[in-house]
Coordinates of C-alpha atoms in Angstrom, one line a residue:
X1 CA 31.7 -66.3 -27.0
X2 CA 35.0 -64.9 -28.3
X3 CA 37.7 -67.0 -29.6
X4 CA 40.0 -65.5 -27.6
X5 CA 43.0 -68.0 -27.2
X6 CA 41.9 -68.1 -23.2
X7 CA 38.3 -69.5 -23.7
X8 CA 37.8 -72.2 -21.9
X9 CA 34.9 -73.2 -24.2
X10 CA 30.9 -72.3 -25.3
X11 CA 28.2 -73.8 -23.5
X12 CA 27.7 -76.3 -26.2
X13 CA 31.1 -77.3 -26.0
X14 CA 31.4 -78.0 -22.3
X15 CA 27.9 -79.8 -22.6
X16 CA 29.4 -82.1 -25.3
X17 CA 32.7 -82.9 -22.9
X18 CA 30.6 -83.6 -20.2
X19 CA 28.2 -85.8 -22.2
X20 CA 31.8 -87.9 -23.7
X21 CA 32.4 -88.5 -19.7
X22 CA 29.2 -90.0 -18.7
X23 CA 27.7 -91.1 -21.6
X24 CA 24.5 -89.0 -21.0
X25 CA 22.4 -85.7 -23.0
X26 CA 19.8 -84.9 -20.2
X27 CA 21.0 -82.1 -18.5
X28 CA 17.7 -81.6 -17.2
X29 CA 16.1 -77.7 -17.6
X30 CA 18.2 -74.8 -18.6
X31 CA 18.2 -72.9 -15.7
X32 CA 21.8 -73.1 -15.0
X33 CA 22.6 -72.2 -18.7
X34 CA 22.7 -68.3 -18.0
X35 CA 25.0 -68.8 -14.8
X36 CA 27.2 -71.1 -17.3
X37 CA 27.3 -68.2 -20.0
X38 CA 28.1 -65.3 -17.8
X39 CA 30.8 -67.8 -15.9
X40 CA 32.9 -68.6 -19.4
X41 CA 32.3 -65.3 -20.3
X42 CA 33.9 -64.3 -17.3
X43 CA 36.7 -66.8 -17.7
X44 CA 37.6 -65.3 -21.4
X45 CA 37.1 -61.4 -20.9
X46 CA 39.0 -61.4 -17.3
X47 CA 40.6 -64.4 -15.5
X48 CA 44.1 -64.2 -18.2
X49 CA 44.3 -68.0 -17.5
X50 CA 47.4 -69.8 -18.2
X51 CA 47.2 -72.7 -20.7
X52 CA 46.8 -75.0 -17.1
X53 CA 44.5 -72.8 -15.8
X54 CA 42.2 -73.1 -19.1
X55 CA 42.5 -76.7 -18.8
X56 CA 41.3 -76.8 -14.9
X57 CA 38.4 -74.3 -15.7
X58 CA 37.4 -76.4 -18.4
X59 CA 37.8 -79.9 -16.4
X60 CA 35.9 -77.7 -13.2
X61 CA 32.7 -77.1 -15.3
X62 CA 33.0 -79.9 -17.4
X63 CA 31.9 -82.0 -14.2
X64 CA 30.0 -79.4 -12.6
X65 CA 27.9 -80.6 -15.9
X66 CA 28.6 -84.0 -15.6
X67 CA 27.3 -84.5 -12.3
X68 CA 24.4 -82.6 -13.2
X69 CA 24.1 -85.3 -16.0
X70 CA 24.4 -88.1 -13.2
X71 CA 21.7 -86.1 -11.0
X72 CA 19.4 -86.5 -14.0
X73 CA 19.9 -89.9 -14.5
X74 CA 19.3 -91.0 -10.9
X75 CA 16.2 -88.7 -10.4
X76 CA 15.0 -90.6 -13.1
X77 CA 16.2 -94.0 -12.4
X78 CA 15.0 -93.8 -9.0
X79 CA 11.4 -91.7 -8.6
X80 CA 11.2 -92.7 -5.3
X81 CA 14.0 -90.1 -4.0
X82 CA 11.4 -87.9 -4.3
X83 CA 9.9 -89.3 -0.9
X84 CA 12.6 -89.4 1.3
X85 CA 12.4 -86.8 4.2
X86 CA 15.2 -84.5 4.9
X87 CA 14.5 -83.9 8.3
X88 CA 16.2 -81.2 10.5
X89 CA 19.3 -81.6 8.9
X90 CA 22.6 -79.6 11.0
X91 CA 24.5 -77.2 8.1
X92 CA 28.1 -76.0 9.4
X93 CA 28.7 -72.4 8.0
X94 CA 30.7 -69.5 9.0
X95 CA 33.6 -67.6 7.7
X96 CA 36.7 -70.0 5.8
X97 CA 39.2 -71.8 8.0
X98 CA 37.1 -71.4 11.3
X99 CA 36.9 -75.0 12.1
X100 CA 33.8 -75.9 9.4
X101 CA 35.7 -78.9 7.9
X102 CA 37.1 -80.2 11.4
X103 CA 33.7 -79.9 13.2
X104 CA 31.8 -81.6 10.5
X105 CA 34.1 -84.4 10.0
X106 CA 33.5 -85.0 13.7
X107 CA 29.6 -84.8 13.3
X108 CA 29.4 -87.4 10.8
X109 CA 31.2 -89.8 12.5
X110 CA 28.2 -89.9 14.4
X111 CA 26.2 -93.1 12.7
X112 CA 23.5 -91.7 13.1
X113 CA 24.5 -89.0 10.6
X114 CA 25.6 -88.9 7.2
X115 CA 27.6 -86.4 5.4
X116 CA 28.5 -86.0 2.0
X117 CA 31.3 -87.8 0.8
X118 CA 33.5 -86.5 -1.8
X119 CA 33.1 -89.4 -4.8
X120 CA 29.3 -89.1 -4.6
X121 CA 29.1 -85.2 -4.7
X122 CA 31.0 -85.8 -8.0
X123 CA 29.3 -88.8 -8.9
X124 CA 26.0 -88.3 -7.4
X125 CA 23.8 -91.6 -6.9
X126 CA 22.7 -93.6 -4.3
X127 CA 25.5 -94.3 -1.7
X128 CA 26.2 -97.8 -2.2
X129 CA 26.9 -99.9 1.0
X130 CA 30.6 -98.9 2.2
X131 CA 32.0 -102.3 1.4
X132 CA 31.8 -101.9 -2.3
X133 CA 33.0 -98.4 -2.6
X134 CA 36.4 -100.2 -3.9
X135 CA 34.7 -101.5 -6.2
X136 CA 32.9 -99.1 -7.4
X137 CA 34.6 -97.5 -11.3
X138 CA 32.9 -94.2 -9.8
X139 CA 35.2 -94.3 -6.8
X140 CA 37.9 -95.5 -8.1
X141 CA 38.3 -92.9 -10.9
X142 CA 37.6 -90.1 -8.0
X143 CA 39.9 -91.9 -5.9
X144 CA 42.8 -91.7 -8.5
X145 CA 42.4 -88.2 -9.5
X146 CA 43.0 -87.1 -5.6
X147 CA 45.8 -89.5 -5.5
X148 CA 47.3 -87.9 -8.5
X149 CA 46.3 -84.0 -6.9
X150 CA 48.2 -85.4 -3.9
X151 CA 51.0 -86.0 -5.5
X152 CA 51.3 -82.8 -8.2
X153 CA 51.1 -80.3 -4.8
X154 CA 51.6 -82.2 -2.1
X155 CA 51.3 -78.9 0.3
X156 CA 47.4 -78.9 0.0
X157 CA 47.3 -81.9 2.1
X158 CA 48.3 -80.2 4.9
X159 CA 45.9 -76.8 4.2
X160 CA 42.8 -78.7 3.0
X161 CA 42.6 -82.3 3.4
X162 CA 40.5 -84.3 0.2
X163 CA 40.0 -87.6 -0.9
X164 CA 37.3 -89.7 -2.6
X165 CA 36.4 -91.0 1.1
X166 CA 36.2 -87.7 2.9
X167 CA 33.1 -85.6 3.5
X168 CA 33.4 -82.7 2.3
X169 CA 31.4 -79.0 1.1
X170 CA 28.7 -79.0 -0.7
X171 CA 29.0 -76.7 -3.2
X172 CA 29.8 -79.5 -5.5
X173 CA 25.9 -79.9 -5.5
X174 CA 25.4 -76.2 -6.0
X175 CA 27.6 -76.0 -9.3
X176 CA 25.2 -78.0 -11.3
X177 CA 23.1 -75.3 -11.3
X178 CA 25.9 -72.9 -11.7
X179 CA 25.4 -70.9 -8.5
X180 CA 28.9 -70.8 -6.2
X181 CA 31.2 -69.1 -5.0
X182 CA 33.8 -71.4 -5.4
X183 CA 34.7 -70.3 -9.0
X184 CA 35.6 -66.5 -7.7
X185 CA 37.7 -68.6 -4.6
X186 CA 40.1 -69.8 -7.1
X187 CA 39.8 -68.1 -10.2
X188 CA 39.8 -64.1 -11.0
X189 CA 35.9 -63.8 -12.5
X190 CA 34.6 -60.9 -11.1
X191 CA 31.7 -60.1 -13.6
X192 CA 30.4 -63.1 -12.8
X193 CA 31.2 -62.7 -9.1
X194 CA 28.8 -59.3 -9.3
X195 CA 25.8 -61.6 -11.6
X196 CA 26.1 -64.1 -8.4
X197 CA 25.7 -62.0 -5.7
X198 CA 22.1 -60.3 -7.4
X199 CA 21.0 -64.0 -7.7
X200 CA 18.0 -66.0 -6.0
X201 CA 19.5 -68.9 -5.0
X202 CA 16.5 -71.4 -4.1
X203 CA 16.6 -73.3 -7.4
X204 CA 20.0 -74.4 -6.3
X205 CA 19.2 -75.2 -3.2
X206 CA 16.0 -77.2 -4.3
X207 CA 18.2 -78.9 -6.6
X208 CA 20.5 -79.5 -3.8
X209 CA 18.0 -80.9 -1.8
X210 CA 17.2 -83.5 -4.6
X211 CA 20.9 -84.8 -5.1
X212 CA 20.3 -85.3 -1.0
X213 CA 17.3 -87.5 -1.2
X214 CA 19.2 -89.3 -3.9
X215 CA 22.4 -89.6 -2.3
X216 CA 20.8 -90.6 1.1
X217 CA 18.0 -93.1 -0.6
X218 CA 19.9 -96.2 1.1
X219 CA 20.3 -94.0 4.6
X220 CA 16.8 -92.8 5.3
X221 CA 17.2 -93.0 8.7
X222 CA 19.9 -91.1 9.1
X223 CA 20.1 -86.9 9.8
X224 CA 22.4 -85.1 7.1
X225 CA 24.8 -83.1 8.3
X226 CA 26.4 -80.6 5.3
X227 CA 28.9 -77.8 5.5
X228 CA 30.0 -75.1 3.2
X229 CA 31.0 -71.2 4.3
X230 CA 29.0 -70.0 1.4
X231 CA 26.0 -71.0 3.4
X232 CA 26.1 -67.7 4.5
X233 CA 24.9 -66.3 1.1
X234 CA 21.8 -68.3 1.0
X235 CA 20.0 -68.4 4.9
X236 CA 16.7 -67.6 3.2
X237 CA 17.1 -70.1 0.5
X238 CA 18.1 -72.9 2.8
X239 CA 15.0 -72.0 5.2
X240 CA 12.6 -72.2 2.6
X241 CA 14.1 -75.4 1.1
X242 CA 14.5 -76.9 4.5
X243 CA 12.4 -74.7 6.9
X244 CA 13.7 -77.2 10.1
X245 CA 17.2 -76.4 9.8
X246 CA 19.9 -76.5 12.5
X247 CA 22.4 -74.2 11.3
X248 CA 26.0 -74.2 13.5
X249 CA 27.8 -71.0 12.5
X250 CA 31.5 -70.8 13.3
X251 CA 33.9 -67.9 14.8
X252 CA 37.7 -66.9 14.6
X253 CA 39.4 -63.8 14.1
X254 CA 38.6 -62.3 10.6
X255 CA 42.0 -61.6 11.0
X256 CA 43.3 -65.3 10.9
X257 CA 41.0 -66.0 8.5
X258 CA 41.6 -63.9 5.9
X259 CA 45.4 -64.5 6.0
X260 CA 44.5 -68.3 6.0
X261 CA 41.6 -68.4 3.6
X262 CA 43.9 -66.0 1.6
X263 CA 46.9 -68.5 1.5
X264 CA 44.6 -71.9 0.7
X265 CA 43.5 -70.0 -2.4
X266 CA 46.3 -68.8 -3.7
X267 CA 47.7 -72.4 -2.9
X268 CA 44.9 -74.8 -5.1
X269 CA 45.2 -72.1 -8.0
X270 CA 48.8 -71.9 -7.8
X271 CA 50.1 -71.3 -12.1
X272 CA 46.8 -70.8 -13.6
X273 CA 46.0 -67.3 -13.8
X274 CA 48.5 -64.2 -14.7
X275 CA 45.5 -62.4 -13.2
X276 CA 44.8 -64.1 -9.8
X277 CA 47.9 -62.9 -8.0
X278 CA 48.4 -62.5 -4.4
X279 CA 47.3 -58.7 -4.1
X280 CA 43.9 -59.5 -6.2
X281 CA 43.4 -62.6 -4.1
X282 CA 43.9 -60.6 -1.1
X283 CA 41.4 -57.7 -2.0
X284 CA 38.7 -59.9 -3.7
X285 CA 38.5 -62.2 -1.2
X286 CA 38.4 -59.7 1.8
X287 CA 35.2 -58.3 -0.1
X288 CA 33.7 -61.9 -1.0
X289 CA 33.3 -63.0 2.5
X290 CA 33.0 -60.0 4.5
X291 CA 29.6 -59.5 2.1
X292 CA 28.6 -63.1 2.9
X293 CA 28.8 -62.5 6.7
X294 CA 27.2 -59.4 6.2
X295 CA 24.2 -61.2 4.6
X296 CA 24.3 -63.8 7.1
X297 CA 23.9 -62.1 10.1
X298 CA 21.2 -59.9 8.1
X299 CA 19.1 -62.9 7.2
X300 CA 19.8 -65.2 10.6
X301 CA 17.8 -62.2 12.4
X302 CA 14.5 -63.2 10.3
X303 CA 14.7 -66.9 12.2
X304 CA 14.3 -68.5 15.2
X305 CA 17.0 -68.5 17.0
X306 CA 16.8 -71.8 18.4
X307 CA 17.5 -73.1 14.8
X308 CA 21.3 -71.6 15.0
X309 CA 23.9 -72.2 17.6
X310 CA 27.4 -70.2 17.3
X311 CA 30.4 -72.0 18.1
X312 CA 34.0 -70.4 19.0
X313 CA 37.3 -72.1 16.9
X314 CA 39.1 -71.5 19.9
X315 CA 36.8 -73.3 22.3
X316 CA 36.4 -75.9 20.0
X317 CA 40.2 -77.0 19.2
X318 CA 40.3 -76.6 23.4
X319 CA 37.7 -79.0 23.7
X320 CA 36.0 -81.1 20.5
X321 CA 34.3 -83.3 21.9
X322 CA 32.7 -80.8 24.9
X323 CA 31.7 -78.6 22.0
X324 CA 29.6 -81.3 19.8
X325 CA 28.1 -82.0 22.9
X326 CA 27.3 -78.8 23.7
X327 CA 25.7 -78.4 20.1
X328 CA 24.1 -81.6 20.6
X329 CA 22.3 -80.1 23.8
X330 CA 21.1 -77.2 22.2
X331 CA 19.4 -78.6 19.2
X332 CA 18.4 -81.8 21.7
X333 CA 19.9 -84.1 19.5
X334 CA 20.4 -87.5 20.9
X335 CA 24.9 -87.5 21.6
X336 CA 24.9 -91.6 22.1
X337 CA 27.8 -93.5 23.6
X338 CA 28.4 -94.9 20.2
X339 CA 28.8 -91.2 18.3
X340 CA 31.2 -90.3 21.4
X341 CA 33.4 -93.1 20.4
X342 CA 33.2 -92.9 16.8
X343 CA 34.0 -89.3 17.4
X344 CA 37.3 -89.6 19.5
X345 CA 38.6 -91.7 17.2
X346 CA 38.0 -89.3 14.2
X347 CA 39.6 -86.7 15.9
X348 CA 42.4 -88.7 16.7
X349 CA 42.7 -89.6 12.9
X350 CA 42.6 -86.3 12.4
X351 CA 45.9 -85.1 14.1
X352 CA 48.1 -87.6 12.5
X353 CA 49.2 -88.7 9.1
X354 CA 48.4 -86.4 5.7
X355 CA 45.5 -85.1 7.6
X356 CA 47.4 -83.9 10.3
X357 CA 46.9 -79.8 9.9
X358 CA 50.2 -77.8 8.5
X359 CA 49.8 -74.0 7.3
X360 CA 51.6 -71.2 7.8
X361 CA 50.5 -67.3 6.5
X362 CA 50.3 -63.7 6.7
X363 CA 47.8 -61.1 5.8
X364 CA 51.1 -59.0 4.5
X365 CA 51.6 -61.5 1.3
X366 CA 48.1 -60.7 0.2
X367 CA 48.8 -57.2 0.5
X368 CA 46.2 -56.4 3.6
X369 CA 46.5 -55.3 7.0
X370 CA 45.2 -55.9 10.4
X371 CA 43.5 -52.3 10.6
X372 CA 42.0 -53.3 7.0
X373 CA 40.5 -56.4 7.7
X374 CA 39.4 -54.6 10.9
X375 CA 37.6 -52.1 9.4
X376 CA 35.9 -54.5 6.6
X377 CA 34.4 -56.7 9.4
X378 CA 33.7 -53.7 11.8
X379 CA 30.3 -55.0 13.8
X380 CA 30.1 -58.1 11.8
X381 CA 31.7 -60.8 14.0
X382 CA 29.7 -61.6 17.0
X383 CA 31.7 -62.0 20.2

């Protein structure tokens, strides 16, 4: 590791912040190590981070670690997680800013479901019953640290939506084993960009699964529902970790969602790189999910397709509550009276307030163009 005034850190060093924050050493097996190595190496030798931006990268793998840490702790602490069935669970994926986050919000209102909220993907234990999540030092430390996000740069409320309370992606579960593609979202690491996409992901995912079992050890009863885009690197991996999957994949124009995914970026990493700027944004990310929808379509071929259901943005802003029920139908999952309630007040929730949707964009600030993202999506989007 150079000592190159950029570095966010070595391995050992990032271990030894994460161990200060939680108390803990058992970071279980190594097998994220290598992803950890090529990632810092990465942030040295190419991402030209600001001082703030070396601070967030440190902060972002220091509890990528941490939780890892917490994982360990709670596999140990309670063996039987290792019983609880995952069953069927419904995973929202599709290209960025196609309605993922809005569609599973609405799905876990259901209570039947559960999602996974945002304090316990970063402090990852068994979800305490809701009334003592106030009380809770792990909530309340996640709690303040969105407060304070809120306040830095207020305009990502509007983009993106996040608090301790919210369910949110689960990629969070995926960087303990250092396989995502959330670090090349927000931060200009394209070596380890090209390690990640040669990778096998089912470690991760079989981790993932265990953070489940752990998270949902109170809520046994009740079906997960998880979302992240970068699903769509890893359909093989998620059918042979969870072979019953119901996999929802969403649809708008690759033309909106590159100029939106594009913005919302360039947004949350706002001052921390001299690298990351709009026209690198722009053509990294154009190539970062045009590949994963490549893959996906690729790999969703091998299945059945009664385990996948697509779902248009358009139709679904028209009509929320007709489309859930309409994925409900397809999958034959049970759409009670109580879920229909729960879920039309959600959605009005949803609308109002800080988590009432506000973005504006063009392709033209991140140096593309229509006929460009045309061509770079050319047969993948399915009508």
């Amino acid at each position: 590791m150079s000592n190159h005034h950029n570095a966010v850190g070595t391995t050992e060093e990032l271990h030894a912040l994460a161990t200060e924050s939680t108390g803990l050493r058992d970071f279980g097996d190594d097998s994220h190590v290598e992803g950890l190595r090529v990632l810092l190496d990465s942030f040295d030798r190419e991402a030209q981070l600001t001082p703030l931006g070396q601070m967030v990268a440190r902060e972002t793998v220091r509890g990528a670690l941490g939780a890892r840490a917490l994982s360990e702790a709670g596999f140990a602490r309670y063996p039987e997680h290792a019983g609880v069935p995952i069953e069927r669970p419904v995973f929202v994926t599709g290209l960025p800013r196609t309605g993922t986050t809005a569609l599973h919000r609405l799905l876990t209102a259901d209570p039947g479901h559960q999602g996974l909220e945002m304090w316990l993907a970063e402090r990852p234990q068994p979800r305490p019953h809701r009334d003592s999540w106030e009380g809770n030092p792990d909530f309340q430390q996640v709690q303040a640290i969105y407060a304070a996000q809120h306040e830095a740069n207020p305009d990502m409320a509007g983009l993106h939506y996040m608090d301790a309370l919210v369910v949110e992606e689960c990629w969070r579960l995926l960087q303990q084993s250092m396989l995502s593609v959330s670090f090349e979202c927000i931060f200009h690491v394209p070596a380890y960009s090209n390690w990640l996409a040669g990778q096998d992901w089912t470690s991760a995912y079989a981790r993932h699964k265990k953070n489940l079992q752990l998270i949902g050890l109170n809520d046994t009863g009740k079906r997960w529902v998880l979302k992240n885009p970068s699903h769509m690197f890893a359909v093989d991996e998620i059918m042979s970790v969870y072979p019953d999957a119901l996999i929802i994949q969403t649809h708008r124009s690759p033309r909106t969602v590159m100029a939106s995914i594009c913005s919302v970026n360039e947004h949350a990493s706002r001052g921390w790189s001299e690298a990351f700027d709009n026209e690198t944004i722009g053509r990294t990310q154009l190539d970062l999910w045009a590949r994963g929808l490549d893959h996906f379509e690729k790999a969703r071929a091998r299945y059945n397709p009664a385990q996948f259901i697509d779902v248009d943005y358009h139709d679904f802003v028209a009509d929320p509550l007709g489309t859930v029920e309409t994925v409900y139908t397809h999958f034959s999952l049970p759409f009670t009276d109580e879920a229909r309630l729960a879920m039309q007040d959600m959605h009005r929730q949803s609308l109002s307030g800080a988590r009432r949707p506000e973005h504006t964009y063009a392709l033209a600030d991140f140096g593309l163009t229509e006929s460009a993202v045309d061509e770079r999506f050319a047969g993948l989007q399915r009508a």
